GROMACS .gro file of N, CA and C in nm:
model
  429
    1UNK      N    1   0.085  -0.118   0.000
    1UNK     CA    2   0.000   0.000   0.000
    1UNK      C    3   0.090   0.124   0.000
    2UNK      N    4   0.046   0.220  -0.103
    2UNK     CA    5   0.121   0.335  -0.103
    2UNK      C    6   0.106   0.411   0.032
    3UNK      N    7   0.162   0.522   0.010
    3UNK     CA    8   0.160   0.624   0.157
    3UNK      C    9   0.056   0.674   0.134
    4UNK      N   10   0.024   0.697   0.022
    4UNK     CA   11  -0.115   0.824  -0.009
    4UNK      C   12  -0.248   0.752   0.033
    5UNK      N   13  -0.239   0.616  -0.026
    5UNK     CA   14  -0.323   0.534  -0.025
    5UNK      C   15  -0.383   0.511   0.163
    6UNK      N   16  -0.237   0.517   0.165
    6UNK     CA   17  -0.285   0.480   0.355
    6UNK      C   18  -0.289   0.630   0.452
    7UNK      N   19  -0.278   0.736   0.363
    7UNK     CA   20  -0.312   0.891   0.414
    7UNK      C   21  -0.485   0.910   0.370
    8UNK      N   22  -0.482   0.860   0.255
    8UNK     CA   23  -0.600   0.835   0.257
    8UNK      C   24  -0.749   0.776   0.314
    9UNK      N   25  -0.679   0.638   0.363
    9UNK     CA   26  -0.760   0.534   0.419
    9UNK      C   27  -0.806   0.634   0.553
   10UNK      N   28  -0.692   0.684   0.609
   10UNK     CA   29  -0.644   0.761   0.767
   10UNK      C   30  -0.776   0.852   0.754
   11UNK      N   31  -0.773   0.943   0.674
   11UNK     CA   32  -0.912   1.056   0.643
   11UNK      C   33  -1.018   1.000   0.639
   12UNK      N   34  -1.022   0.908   0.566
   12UNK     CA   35  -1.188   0.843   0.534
   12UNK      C   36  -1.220   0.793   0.699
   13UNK      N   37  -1.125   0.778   0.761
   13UNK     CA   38  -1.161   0.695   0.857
   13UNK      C   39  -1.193   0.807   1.012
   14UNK      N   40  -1.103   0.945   0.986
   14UNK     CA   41  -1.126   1.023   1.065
   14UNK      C   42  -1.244   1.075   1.034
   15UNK      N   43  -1.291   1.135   0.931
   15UNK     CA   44  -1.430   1.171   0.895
   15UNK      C   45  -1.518   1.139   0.918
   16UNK      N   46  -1.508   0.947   0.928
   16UNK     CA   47  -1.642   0.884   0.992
   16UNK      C   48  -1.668   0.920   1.125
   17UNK      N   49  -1.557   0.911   1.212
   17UNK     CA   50  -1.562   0.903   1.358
   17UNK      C   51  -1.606   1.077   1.402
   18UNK      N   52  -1.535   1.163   1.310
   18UNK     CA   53  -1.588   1.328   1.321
   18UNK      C   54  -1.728   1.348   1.266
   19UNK      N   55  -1.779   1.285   1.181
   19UNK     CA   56  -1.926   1.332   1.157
   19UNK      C   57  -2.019   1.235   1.222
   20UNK      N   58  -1.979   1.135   1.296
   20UNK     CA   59  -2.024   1.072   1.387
   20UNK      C   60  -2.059   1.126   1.521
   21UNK      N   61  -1.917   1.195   1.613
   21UNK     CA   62  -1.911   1.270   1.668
   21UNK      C   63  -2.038   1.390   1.698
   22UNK      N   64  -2.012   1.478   1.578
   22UNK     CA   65  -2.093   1.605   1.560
   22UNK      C   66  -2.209   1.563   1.566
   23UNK      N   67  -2.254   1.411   1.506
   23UNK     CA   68  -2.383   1.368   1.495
   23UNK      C   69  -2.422   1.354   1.693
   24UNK      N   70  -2.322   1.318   1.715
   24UNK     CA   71  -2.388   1.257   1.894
   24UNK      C   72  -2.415   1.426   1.956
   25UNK      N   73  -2.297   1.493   1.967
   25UNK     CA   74  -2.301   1.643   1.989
   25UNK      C   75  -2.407   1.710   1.992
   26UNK      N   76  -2.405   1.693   1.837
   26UNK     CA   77  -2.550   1.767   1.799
   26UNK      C   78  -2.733   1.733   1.877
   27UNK      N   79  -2.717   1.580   1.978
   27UNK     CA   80  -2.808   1.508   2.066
   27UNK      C   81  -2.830   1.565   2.142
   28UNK      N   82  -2.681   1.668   2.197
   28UNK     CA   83  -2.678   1.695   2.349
   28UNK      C   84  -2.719   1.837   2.329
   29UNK      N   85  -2.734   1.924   2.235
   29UNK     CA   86  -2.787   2.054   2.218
   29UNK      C   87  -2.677   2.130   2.130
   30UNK      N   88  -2.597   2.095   2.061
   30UNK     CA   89  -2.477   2.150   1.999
   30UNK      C   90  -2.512   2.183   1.844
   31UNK      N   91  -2.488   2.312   1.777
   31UNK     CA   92  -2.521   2.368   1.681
   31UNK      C   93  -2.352   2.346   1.625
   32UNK      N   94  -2.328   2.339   1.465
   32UNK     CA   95  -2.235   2.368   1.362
   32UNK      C   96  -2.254   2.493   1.291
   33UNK      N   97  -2.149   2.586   1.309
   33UNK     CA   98  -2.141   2.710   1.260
   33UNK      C   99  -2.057   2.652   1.130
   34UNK      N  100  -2.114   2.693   1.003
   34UNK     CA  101  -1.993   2.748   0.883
   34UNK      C  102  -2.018   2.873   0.801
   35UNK      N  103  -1.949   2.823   0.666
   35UNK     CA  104  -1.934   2.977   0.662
   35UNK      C  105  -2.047   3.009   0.532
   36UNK      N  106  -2.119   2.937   0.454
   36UNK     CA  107  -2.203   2.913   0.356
   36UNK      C  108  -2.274   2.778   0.337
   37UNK      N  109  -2.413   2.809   0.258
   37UNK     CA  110  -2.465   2.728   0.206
   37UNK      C  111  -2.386   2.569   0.163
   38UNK      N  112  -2.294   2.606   0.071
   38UNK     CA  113  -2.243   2.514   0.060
   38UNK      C  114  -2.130   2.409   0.188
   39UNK      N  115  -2.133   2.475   0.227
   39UNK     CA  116  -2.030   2.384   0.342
   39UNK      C  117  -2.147   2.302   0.428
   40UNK      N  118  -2.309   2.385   0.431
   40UNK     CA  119  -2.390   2.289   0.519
   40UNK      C  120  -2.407   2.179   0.438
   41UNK      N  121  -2.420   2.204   0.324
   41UNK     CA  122  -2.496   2.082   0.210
   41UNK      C  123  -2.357   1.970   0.213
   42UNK      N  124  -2.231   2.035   0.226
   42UNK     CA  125  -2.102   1.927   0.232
   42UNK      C  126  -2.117   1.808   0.349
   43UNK      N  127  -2.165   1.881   0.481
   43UNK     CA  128  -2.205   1.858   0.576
   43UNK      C  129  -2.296   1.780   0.614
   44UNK      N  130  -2.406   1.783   0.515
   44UNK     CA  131  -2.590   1.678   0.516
   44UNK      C  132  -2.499   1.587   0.410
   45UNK      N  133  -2.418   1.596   0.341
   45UNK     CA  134  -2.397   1.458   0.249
   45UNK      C  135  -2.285   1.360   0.328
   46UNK      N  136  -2.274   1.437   0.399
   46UNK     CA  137  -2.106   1.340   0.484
   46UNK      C  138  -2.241   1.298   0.560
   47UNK      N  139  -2.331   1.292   0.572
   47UNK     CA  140  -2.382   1.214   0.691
   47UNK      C  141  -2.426   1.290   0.824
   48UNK      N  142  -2.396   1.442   0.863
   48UNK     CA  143  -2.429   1.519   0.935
   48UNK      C  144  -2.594   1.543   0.949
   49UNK      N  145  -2.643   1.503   1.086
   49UNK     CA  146  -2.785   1.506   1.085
   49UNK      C  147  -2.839   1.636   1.151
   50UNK      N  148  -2.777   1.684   1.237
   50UNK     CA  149  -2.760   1.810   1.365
   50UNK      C  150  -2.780   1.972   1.272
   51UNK      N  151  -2.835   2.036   1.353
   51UNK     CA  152  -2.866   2.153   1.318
   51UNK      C  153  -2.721   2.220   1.324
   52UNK      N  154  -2.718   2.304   1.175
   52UNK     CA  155  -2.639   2.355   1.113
   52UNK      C  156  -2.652   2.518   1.111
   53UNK      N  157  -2.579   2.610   1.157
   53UNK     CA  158  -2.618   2.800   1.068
   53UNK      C  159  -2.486   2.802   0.959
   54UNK      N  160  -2.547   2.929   0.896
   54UNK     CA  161  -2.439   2.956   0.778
   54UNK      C  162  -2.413   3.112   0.814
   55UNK      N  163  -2.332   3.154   0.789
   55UNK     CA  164  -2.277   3.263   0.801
   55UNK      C  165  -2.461   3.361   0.766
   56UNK      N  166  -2.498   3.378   0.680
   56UNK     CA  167  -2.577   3.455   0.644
   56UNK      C  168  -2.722   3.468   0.763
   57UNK      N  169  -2.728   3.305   0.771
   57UNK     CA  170  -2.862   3.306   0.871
   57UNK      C  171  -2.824   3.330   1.089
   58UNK      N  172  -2.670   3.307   1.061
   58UNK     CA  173  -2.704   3.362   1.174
   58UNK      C  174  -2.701   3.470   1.252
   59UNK      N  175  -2.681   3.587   1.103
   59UNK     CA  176  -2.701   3.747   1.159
   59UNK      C  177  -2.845   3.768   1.108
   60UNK      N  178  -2.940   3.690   1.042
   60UNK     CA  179  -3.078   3.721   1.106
   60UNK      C  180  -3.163   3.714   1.170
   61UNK      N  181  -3.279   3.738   1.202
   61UNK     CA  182  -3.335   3.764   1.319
   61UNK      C  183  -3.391   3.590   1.330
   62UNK      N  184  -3.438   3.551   1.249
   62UNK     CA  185  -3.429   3.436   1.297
   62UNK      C  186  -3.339   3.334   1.362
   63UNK      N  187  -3.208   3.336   1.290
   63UNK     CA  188  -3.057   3.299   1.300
   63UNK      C  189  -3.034   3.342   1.409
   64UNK      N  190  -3.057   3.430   1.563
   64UNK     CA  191  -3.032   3.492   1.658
   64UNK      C  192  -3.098   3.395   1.741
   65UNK      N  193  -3.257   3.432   1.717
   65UNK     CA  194  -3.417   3.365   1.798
   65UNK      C  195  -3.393   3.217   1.842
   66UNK      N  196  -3.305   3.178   1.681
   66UNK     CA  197  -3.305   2.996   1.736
   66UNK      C  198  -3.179   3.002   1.835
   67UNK      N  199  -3.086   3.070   1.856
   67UNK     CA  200  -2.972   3.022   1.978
   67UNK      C  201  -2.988   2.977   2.122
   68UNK      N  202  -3.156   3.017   2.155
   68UNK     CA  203  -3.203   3.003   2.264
   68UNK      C  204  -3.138   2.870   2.298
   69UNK      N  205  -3.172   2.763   2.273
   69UNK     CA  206  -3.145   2.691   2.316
   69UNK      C  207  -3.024   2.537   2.292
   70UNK      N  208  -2.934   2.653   2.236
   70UNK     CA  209  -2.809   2.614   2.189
   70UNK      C  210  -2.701   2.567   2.310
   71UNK      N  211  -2.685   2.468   2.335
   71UNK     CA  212  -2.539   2.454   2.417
   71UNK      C  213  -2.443   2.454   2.436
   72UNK      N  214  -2.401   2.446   2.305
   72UNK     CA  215  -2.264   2.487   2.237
   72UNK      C  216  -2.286   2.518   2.062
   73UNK      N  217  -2.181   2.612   2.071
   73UNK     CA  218  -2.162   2.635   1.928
   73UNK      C  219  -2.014   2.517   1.858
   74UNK      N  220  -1.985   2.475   1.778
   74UNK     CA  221  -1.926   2.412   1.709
   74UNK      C  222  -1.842   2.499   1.557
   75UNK      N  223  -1.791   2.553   1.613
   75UNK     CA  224  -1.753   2.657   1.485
   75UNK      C  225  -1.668   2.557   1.377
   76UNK      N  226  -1.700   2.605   1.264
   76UNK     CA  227  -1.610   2.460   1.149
   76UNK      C  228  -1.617   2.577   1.072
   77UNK      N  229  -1.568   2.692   1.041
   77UNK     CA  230  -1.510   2.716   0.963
   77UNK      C  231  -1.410   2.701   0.839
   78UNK      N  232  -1.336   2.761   0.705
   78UNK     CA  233  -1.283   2.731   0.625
   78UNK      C  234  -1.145   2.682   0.738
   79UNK      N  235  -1.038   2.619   0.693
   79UNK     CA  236  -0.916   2.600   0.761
   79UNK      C  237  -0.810   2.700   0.739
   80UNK      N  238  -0.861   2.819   0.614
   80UNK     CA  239  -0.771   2.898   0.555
   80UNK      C  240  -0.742   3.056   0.691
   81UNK      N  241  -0.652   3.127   0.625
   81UNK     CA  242  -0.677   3.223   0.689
   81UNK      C  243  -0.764   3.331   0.750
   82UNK      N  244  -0.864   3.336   0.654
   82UNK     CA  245  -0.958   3.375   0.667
   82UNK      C  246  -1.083   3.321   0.732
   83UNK      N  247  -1.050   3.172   0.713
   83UNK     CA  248  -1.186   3.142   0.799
   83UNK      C  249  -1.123   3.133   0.959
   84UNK      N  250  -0.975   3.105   0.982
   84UNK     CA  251  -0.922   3.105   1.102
   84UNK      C  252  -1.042   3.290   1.182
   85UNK      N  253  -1.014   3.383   1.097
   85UNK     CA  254  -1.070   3.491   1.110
   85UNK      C  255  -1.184   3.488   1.153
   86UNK      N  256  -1.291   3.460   1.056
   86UNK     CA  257  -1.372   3.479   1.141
   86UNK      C  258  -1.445   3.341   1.225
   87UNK      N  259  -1.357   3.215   1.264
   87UNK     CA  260  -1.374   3.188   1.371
   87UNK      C  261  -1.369   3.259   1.492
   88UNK      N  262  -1.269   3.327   1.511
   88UNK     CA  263  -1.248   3.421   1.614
   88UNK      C  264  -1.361   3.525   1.609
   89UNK      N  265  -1.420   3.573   1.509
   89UNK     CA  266  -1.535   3.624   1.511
   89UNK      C  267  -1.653   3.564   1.580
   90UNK      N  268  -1.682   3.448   1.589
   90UNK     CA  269  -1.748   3.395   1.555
   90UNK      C  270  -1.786   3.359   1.727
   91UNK      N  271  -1.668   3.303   1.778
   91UNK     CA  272  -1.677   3.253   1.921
   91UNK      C  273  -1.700   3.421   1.978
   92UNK      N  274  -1.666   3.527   1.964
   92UNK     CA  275  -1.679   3.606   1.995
   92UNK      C  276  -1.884   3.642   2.045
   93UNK      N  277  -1.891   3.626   1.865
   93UNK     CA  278  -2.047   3.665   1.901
   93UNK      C  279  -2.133   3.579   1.999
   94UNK      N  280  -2.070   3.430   1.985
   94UNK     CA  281  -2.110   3.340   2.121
   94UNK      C  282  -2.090   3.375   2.231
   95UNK      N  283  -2.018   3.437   2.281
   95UNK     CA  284  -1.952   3.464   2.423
   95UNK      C  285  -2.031   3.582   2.434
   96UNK      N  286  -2.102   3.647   2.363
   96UNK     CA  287  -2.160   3.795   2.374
   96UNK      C  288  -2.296   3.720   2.425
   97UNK      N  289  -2.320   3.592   2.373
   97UNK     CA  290  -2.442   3.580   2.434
   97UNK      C  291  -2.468   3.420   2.543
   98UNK      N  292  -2.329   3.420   2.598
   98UNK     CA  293  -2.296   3.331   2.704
   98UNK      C  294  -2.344   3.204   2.639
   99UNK      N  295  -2.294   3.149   2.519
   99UNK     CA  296  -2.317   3.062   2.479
   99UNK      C  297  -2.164   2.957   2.435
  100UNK      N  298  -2.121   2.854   2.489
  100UNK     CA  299  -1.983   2.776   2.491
  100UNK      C  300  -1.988   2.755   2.322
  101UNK      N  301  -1.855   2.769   2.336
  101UNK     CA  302  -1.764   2.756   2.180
  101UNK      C  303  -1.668   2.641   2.197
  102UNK      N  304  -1.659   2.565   2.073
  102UNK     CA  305  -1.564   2.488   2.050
  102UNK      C  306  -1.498   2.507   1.880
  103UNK      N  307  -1.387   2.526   1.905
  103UNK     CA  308  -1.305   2.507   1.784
  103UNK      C  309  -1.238   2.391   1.782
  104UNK      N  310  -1.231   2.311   1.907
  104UNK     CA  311  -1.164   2.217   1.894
  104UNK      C  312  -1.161   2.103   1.755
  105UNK      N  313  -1.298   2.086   1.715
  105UNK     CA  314  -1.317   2.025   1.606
  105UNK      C  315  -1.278   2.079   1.428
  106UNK      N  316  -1.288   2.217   1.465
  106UNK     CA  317  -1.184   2.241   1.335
  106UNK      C  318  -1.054   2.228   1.359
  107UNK      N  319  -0.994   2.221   1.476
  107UNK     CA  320  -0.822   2.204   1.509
  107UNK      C  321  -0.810   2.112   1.419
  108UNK      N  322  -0.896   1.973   1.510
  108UNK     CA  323  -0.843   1.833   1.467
  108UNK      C  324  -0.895   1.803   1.270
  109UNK      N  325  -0.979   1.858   1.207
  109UNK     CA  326  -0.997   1.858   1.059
  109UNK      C  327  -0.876   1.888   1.024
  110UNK      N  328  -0.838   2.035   1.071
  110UNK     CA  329  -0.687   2.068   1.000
  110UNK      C  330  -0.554   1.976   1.009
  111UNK      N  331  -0.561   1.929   1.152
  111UNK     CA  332  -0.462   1.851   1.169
  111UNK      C  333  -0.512   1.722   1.087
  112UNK      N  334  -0.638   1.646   1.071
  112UNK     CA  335  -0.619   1.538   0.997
  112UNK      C  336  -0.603   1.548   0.849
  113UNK      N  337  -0.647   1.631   0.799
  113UNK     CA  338  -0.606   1.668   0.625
  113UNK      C  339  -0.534   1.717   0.567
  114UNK      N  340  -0.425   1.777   0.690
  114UNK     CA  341  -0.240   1.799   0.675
  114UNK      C  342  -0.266   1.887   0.540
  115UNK      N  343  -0.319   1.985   0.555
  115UNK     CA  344  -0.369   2.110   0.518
  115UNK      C  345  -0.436   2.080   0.320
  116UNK      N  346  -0.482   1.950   0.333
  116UNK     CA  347  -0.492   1.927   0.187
  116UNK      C  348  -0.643   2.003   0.117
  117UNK      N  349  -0.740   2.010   0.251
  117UNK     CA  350  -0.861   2.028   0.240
  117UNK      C  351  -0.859   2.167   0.336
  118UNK      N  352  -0.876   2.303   0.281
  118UNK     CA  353  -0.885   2.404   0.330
  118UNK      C  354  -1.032   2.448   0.369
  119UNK      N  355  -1.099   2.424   0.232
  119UNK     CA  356  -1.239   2.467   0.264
  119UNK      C  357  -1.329   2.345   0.299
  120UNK      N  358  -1.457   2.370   0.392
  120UNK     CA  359  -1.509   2.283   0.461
  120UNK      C  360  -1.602   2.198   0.322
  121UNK      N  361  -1.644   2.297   0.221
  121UNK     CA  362  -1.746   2.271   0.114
  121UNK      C  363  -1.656   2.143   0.027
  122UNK      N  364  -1.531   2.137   0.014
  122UNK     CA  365  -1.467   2.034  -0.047
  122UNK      C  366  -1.480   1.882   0.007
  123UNK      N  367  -1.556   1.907   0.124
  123UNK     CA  368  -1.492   1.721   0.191
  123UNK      C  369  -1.633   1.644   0.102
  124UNK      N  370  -1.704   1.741   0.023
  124UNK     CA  371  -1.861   1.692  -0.018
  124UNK      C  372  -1.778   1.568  -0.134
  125UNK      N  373  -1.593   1.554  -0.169
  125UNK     CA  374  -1.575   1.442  -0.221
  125UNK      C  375  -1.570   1.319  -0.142
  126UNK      N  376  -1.589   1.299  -0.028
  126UNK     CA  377  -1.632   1.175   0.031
  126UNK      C  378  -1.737   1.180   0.092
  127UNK      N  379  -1.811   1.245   0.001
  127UNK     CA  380  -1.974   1.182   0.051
  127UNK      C  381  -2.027   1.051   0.008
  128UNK      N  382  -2.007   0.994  -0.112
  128UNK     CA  383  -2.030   0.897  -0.165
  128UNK      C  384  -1.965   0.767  -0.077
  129UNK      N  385  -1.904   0.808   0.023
  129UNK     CA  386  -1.794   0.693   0.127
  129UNK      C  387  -1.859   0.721   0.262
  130UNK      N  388  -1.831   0.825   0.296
  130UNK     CA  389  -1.842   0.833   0.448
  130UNK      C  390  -1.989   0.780   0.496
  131UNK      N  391  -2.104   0.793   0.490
  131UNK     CA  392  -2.229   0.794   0.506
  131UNK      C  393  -2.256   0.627   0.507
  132UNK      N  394  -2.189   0.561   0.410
  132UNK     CA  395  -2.198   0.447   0.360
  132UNK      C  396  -2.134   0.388   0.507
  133UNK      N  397  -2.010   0.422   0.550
  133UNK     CA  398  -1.961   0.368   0.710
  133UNK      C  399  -2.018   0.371   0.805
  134UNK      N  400  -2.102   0.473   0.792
  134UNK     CA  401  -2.145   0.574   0.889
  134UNK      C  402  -2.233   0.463   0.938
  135UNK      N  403  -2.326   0.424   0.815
  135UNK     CA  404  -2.482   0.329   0.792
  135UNK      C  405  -2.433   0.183   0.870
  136UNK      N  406  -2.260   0.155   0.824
  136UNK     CA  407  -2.265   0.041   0.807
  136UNK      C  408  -2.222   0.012   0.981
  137UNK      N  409  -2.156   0.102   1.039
  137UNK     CA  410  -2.130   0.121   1.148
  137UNK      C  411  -2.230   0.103   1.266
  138UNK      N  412  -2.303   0.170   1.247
  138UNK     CA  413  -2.423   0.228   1.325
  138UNK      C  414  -2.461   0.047   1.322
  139UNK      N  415  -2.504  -0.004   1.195
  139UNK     CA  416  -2.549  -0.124   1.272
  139UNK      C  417  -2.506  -0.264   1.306
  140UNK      N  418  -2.388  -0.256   1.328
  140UNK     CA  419  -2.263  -0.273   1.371
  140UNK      C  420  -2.302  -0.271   1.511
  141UNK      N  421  -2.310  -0.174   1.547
  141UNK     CA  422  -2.309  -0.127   1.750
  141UNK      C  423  -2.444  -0.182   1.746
  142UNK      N  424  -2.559  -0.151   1.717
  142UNK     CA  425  -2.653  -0.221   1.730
  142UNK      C  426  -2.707  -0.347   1.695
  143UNK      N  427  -2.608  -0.414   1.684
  143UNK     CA  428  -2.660  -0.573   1.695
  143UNK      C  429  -2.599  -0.652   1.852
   0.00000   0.00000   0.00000
């Protein structure tokens, strides 16, 4: 097996266990911040079931109304410089309204895709994989 091949295998395999993750998270009251439309839709095809905002909806008034009962925010921003940016934005506007932030989960994306995958809207190339583990997993634990 090549290296790529087994850098590869490594991702497919972190992705399951991270959108798995976000999926349990998302049980306990935890929202996913990104930064567009497209990064949520990247997000519903990896298998992500949990309530999602996008940059646009959560400076409206609706996008505000639903935080009520948010327990954490989950910021997943781009991995680039800019989305580093307005992560920090981002936990900010959480903390304005005493609501817990985690970036921790974009740390570990960056660290597992050894900077190959910058934007969050790109991982929508293992959608056709991940979901499929996800399925096959799930009933797996339940037998």
């Amino acid at each position: 097996m090549t290296r790529a091949v087994k850098k590869y295998q490594e991702f497919i395999e972190f992705l399951t266990l991270f959108v798995s993750e976000l999926n349990g998270l998302a049980q306990d009251g935890a929202l996913v911040v990104v930064e567009g439309k497209r990064d949520m839709d990247a997000l519903t095809a990896l298998g992500y079931t949990g309530p999602v905002l996008a940059k646009a909806t959560l400076h409206s008034k609706n996008g505000v109304a639903g935080l009520r009962r948010v327990k954490l925010a989950i910021i997943l921003t781009d991995l680039d410089e800019e989305g580093r940016r307005l992560a920090a934005r981002y936990a900010e506007f959480f903390a304005l309204r005493d609501i817990r932030t985690s970036l921790t989960q974009r740390r570990r994306l960056l660290k597992a895709s050894h900077g190959t995958f910058l934007h969050v809207e790109n991982l929508v190339r293992f959608a056709p994989i991940v979901p499929e583990i996800i399925a096959l997993t799930s009933k797996n634990v339940s037998v």
